[in-house]
PDB file of C-alpha atoms in Angstrom:
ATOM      1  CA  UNK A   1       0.000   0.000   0.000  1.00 45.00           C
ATOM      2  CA  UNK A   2       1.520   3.768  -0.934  1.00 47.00           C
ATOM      3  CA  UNK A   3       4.656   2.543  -1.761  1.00 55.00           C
ATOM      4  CA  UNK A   4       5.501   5.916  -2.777  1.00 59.00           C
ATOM      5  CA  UNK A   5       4.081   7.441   0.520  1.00 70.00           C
ATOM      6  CA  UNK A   6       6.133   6.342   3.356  1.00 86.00           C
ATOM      7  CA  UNK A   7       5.711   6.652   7.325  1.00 92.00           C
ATOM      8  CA  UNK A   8       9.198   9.112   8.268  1.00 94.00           C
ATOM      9  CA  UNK A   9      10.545  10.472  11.442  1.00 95.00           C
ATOM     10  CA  UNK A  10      12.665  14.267  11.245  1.00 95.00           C
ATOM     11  CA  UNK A  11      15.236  15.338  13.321  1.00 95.00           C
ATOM     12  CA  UNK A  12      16.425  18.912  13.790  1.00 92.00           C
ATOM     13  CA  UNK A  13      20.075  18.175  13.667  1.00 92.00           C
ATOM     14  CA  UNK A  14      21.089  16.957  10.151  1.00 92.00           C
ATOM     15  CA  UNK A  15      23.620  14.642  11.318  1.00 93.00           C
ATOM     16  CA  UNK A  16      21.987  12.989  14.081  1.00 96.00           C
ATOM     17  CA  UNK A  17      20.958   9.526  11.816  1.00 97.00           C
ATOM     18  CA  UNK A  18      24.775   8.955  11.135  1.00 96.00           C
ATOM     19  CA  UNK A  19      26.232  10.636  14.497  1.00 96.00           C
ATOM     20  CA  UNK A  20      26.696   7.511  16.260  1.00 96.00           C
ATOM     21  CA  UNK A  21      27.432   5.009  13.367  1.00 97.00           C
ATOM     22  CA  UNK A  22      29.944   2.872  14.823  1.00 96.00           C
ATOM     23  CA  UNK A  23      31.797   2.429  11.426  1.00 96.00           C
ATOM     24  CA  UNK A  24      33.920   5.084   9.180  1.00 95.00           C
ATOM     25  CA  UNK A  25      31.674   6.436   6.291  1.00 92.00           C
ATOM     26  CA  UNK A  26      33.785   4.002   3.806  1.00 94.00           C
ATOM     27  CA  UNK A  27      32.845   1.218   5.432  1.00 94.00           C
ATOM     28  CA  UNK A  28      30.390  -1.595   3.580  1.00 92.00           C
ATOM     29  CA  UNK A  29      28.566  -1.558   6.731  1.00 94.00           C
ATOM     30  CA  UNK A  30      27.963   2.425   7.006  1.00 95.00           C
ATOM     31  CA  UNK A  31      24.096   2.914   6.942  1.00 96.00           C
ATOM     32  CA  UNK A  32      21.721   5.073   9.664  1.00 97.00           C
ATOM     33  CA  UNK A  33      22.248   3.922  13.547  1.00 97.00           C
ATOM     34  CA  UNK A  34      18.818   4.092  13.907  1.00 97.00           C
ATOM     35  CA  UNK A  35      16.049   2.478  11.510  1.00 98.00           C
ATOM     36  CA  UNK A  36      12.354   3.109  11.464  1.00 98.00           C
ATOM     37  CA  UNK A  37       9.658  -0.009  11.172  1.00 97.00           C
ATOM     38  CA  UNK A  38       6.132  -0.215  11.712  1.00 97.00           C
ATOM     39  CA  UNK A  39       4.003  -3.404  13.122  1.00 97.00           C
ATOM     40  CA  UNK A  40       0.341  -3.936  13.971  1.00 97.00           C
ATOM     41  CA  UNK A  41      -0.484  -3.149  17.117  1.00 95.00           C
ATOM     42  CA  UNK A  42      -0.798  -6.694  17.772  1.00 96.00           C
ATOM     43  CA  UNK A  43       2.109  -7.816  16.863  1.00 97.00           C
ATOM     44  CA  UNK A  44       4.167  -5.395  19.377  1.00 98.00           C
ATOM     45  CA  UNK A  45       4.366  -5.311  23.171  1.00 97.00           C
ATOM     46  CA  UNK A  46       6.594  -3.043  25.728  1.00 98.00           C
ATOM     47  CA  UNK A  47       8.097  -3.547  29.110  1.00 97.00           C
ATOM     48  CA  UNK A  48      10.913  -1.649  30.065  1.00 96.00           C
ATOM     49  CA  UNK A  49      13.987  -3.319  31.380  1.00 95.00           C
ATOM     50  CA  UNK A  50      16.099  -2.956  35.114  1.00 93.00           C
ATOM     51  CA  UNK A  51      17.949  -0.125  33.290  1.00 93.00           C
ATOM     52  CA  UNK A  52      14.811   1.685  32.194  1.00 95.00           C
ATOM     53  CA  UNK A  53      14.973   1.109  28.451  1.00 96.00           C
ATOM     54  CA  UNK A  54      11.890   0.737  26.650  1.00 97.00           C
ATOM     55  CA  UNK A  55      11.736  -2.450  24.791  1.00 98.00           C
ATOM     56  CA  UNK A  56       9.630  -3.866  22.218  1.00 98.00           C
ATOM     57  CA  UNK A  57       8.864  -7.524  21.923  1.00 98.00           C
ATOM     58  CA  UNK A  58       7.622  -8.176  18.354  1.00 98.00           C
ATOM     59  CA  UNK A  59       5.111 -11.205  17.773  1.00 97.00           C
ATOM     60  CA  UNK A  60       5.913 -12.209  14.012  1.00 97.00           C
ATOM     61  CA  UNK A  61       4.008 -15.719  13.120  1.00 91.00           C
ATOM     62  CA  UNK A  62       6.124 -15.776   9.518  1.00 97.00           C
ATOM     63  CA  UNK A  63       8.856 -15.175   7.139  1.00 97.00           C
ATOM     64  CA  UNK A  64       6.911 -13.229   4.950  1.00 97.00           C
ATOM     65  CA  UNK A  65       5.062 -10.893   7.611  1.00 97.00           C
ATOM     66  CA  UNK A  66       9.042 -10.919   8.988  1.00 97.00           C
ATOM     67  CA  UNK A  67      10.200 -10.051   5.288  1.00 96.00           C
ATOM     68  CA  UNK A  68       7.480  -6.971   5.139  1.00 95.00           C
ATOM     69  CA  UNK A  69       8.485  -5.320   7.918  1.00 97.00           C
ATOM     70  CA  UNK A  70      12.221  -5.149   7.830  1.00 97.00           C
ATOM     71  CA  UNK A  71      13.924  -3.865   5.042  1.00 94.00           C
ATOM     72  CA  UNK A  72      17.238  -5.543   3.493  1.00 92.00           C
ATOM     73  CA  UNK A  73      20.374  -4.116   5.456  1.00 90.00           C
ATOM     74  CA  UNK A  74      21.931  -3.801   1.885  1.00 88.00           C
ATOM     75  CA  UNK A  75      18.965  -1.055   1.126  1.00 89.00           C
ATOM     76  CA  UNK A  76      19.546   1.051   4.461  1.00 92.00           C
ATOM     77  CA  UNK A  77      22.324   3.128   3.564  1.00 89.00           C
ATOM     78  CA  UNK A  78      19.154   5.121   0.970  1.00 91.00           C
ATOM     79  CA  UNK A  79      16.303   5.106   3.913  1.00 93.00           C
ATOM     80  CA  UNK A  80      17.848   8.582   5.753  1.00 95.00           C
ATOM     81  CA  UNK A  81      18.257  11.827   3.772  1.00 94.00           C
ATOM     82  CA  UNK A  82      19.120  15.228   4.537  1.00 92.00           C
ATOM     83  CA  UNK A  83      16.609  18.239   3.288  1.00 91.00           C
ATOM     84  CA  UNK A  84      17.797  21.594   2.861  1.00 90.00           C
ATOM     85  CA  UNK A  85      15.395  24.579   2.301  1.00 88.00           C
ATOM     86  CA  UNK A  86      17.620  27.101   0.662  1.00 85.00           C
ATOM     87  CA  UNK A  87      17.309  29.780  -2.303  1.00 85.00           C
ATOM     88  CA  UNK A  88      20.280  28.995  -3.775  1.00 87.00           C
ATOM     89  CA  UNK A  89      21.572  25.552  -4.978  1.00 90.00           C
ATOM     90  CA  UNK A  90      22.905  23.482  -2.440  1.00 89.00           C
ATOM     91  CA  UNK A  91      26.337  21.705  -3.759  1.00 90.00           C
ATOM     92  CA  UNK A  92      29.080  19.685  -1.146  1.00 87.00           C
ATOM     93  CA  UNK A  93      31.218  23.234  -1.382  1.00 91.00           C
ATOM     94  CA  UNK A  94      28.133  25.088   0.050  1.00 91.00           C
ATOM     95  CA  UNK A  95      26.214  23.333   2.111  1.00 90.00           C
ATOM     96  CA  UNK A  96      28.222  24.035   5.577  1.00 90.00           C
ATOM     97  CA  UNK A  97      28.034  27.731   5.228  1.00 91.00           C
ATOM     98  CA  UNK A  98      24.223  27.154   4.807  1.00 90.00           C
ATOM     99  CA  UNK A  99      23.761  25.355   7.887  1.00 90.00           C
ATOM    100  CA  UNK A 100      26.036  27.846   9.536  1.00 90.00           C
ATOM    101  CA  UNK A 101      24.180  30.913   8.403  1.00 89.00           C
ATOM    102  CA  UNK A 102      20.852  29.268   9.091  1.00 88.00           C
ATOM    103  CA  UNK A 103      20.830  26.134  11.121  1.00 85.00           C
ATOM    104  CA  UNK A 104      16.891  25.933  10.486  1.00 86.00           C
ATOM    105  CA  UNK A 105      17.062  25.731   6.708  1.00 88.00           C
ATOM    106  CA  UNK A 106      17.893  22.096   7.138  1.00 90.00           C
ATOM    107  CA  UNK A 107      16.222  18.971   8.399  1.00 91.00           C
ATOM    108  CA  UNK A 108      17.401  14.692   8.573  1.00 94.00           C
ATOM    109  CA  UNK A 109      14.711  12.399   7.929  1.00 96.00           C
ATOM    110  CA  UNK A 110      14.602   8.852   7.757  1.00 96.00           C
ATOM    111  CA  UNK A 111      11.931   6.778   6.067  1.00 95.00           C
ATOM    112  CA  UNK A 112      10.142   3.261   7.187  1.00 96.00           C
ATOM    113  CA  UNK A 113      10.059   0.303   4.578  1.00 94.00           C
ATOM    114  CA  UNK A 114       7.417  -1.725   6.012  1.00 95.00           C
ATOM    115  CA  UNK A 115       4.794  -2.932   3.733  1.00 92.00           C
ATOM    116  CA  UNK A 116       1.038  -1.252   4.926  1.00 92.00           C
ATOM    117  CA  UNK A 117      -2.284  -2.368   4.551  1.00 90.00           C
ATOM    118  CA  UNK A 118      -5.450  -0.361   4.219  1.00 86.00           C
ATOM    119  CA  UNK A 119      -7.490   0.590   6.920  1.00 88.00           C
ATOM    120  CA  UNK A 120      -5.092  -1.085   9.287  1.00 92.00           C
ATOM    121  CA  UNK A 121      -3.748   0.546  13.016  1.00 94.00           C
ATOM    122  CA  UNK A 122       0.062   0.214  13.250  1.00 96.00           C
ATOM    123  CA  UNK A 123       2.556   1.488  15.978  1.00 97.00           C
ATOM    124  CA  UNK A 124       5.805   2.832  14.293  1.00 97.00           C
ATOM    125  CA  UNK A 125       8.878   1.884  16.212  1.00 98.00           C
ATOM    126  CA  UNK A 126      12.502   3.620  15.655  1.00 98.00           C
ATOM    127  CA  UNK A 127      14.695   1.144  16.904  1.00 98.00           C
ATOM    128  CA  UNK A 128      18.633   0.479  16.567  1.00 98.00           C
ATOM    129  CA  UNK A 129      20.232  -0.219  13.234  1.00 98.00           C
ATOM    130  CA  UNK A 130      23.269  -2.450  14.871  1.00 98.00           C
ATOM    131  CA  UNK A 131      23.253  -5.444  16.836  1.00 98.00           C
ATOM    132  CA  UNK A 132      25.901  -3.698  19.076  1.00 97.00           C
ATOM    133  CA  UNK A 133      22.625  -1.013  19.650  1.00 97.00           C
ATOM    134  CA  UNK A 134      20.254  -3.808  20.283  1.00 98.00           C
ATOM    135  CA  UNK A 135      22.443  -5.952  22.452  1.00 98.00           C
ATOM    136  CA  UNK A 136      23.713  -2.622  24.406  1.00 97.00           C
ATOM    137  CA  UNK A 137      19.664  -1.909  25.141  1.00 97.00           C
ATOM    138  CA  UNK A 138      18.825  -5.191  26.378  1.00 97.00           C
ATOM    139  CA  UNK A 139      22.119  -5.463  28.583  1.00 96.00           C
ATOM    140  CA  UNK A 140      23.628  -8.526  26.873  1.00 97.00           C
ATOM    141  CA  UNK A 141      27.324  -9.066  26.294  1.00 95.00           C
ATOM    142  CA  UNK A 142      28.722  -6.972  22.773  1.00 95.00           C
ATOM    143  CA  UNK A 143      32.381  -8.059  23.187  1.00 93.00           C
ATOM    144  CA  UNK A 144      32.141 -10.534  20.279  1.00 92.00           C
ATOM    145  CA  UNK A 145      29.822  -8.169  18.121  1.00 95.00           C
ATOM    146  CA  UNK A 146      31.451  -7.362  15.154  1.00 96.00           C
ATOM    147  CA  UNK A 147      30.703  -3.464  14.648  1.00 95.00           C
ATOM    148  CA  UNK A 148      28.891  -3.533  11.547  1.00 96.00           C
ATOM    149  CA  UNK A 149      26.598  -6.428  12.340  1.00 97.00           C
ATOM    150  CA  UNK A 150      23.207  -5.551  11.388  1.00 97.00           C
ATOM    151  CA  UNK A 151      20.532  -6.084  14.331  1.00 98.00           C
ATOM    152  CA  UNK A 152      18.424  -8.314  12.548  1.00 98.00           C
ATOM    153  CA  UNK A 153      18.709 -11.270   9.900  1.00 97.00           C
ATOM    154  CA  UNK A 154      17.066 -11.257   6.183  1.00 95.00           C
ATOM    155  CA  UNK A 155      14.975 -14.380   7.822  1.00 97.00           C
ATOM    156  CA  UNK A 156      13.031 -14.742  10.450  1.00 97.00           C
ATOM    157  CA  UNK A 157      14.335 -18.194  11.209  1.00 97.00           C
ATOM    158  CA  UNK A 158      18.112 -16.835  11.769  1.00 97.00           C
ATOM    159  CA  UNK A 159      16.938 -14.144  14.066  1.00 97.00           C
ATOM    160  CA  UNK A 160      15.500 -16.171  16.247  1.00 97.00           C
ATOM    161  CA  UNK A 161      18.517 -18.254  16.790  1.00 97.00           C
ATOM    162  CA  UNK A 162      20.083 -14.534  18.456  1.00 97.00           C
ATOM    163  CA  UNK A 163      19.648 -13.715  21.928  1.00 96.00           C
ATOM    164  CA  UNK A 164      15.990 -12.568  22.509  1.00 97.00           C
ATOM    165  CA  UNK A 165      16.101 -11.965  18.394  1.00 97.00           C
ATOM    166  CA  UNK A 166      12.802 -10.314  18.666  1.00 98.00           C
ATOM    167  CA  UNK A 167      13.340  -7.511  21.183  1.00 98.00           C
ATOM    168  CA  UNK A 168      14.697  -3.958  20.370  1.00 98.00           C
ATOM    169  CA  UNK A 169      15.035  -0.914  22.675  1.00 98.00           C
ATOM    170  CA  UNK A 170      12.922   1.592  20.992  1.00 98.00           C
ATOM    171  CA  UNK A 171      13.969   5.089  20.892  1.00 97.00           C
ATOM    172  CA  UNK A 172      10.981   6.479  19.964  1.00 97.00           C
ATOM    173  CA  UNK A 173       7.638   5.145  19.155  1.00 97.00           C
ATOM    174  CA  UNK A 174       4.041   5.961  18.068  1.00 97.00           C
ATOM    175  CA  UNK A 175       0.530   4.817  16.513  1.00 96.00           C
ATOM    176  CA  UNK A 176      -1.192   5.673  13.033  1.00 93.00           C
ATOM    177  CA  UNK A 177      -3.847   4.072  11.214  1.00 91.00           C
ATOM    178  CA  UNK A 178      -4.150   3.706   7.345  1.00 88.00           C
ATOM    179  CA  UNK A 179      -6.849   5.234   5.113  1.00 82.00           C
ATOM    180  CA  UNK A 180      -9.765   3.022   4.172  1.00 80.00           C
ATOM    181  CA  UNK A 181      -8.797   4.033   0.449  1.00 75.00           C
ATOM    182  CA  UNK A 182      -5.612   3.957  -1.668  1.00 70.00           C
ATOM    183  CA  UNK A 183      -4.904   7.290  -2.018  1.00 71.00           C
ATOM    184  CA  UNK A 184      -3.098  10.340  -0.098  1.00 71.00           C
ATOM    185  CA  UNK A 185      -4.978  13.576   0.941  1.00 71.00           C
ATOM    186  CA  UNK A 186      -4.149  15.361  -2.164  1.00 77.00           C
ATOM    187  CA  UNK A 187      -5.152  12.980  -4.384  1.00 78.00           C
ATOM    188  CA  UNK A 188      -8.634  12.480  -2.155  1.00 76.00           C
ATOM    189  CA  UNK A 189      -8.861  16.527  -2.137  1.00 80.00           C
ATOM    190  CA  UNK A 190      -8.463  16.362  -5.941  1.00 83.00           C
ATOM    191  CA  UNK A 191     -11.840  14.275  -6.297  1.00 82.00           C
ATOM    192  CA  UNK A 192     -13.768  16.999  -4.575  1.00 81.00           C
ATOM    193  CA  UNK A 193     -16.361  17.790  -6.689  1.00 79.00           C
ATOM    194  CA  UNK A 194     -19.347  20.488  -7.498  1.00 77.00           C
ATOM    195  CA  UNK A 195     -22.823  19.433  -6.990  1.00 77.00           C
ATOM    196  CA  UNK A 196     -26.308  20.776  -7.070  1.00 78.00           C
ATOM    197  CA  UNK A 197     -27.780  18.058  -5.139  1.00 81.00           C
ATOM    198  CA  UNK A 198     -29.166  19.361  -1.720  1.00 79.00           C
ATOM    199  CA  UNK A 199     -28.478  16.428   0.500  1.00 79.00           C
ATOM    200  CA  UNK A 200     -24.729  17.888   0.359  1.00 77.00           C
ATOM    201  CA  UNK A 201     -26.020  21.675   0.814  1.00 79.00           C
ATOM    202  CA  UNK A 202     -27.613  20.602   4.097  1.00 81.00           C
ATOM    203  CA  UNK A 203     -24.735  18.723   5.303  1.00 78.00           C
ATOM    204  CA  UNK A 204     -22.472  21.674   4.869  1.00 75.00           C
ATOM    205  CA  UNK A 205     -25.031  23.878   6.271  1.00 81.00           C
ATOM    206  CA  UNK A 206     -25.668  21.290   9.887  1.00 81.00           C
ATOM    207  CA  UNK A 207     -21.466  21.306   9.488  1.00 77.00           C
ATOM    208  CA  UNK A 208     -21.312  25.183   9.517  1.00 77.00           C
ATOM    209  CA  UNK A 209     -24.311  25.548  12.480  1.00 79.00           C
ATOM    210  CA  UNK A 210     -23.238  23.061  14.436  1.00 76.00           C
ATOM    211  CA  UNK A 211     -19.333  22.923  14.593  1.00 73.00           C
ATOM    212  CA  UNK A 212     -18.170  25.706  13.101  1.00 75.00           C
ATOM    213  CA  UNK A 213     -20.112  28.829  14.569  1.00 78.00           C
ATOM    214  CA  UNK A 214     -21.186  26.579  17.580  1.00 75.00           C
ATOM    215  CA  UNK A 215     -17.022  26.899  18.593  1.00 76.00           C
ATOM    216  CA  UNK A 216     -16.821  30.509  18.284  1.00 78.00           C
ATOM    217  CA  UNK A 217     -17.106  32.237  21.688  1.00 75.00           C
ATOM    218  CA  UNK A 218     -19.697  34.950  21.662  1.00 76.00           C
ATOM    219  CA  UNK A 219     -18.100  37.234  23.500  1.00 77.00           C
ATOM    220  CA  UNK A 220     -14.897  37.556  21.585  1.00 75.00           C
ATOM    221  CA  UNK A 221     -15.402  35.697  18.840  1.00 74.00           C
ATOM    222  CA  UNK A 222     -12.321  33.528  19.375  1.00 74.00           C
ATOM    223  CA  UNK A 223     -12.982  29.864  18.352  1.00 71.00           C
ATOM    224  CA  UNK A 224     -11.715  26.802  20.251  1.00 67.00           C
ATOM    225  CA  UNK A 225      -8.902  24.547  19.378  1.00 56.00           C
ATOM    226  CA  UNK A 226     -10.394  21.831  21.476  1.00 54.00           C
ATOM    227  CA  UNK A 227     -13.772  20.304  20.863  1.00 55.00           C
ATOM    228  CA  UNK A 228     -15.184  18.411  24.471  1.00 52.00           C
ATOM    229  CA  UNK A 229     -15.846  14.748  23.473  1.00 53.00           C
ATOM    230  CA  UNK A 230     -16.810  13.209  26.645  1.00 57.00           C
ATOM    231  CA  UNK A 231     -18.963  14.323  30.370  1.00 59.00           C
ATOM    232  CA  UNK A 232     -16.951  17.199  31.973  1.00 59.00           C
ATOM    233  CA  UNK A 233     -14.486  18.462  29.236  1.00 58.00           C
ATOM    234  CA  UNK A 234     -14.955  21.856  28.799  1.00 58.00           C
ATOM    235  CA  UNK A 235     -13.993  24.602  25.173  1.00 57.00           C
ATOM    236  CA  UNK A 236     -10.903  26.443  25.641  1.00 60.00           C
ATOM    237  CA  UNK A 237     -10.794  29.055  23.546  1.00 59.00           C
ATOM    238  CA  UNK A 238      -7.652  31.119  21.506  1.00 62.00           C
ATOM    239  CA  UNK A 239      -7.213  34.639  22.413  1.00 66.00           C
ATOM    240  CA  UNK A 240      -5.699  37.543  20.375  1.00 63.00           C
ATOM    241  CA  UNK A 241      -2.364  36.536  21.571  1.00 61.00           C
TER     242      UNK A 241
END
């Protein structure tokens, strides 16, 4: 699903998905320390360890739910990009002095793989990119890690002969659910269409009575930016500030 529309994470600092890459940038191995998935909801569950890091626990019944998930190591090193917003072309030479004259002009991002389905809830997990990561976050011995190792096998069966295969400490972590149709919001926006049916006049007109002038405060005319969904939430409303 969306192949070309993919769940991403951005970071502020534009180095931060290579700082802590435990190999030299020439290195086979170099890719992101840190790799973005997403699972069902189901097949996911947290605890956090004596150290206090988060873990996840993934529940993964085959090789090709396994396969849909992770992407090949070999494909990593092209998952994590850097964005720069400037006026002027942005070349190797130039792009230093860019960030230097306006550290906000540029952004890191790295994108998640995992195959979606429609209409499906899944919990997005950024988790580390190197066995010496995942080992480190579950306190397990590293000293015979080679540094480039990968933190997961292309098959499911080879995983699970590592220690606790299927855990990772998870950096950061949240839920989304896909659209009941295959399409983004511009493309959905872009089958709007014109009507002279009334059934859609009155539904804009119960929309407009009903949630949009009922949020406006009468007072100041303010409207609220949070709508009370259950017994004793209450409307906050913006000011002029």
């Amino acid at each position: 699903l969306f192949k070309e529309y993919l769940p991403y994470v951005e970071f502020f600092e534009e180095d931060l998905p290579w700082r802590y890459t435990p190999v030299a940038t020439t290195d086979a191995d170099f890719r992101p320390w840190m790799t973005l998935i997403a699972v069902k909801e189901d097949e996911v569950s947290f605890h956090v360890n004596s150290s206090g890091t988060k873990l996840a626990t993934l529940q993964i019944g085959s090789e090709e739910r396994y396969g849909e998930i992770f992407p090949n190591a070999k494909l990593l090193f092209n998952v994590a990009h850097v964005q720069i917003d400037s006026a002027v072309e942005v070349t190797r030479e130039n792009v230093n002095d860019l960030l230097d004259e306006n550290p906000d002009c540029g952004i890191s991002r790295i994108l998640c793989t995992s195959i979606l389905e429609e209409n499906s809830s899944y919990v997005a997990l950024l988790i580390p990119t190197y066995e010496l990561g995942r080992l480190a976050g579950l306190d397990l011995p590293v000293d015979d890690v080679r540094l480039g190792k990968c933190a997961w096998e292309n098959l499911l069966a080879n995983q699970n002969q590592r220690p606790d295969g299927l855990t990772f400490p998870v950096y950061f972590n949240w839920k989304f659910r896909t659209s009941i149709v295959k399409a983004d919001f511009k493309t959905l926006a872009s089958r709007l269409f014109f009507t002279g049916e009334k059934e859609y006049a009155d539904d804009y007109d119960q929309t407009y009575q009903n949630a949009i002038l009922a949020s406006v405060n009468n007072e100041s005319g303010m409207t609220t930016y949070f709508q009370p969904m259950a017994t004793g939430c209450f409307k906050v409303y913006c000011n002029s500030d």
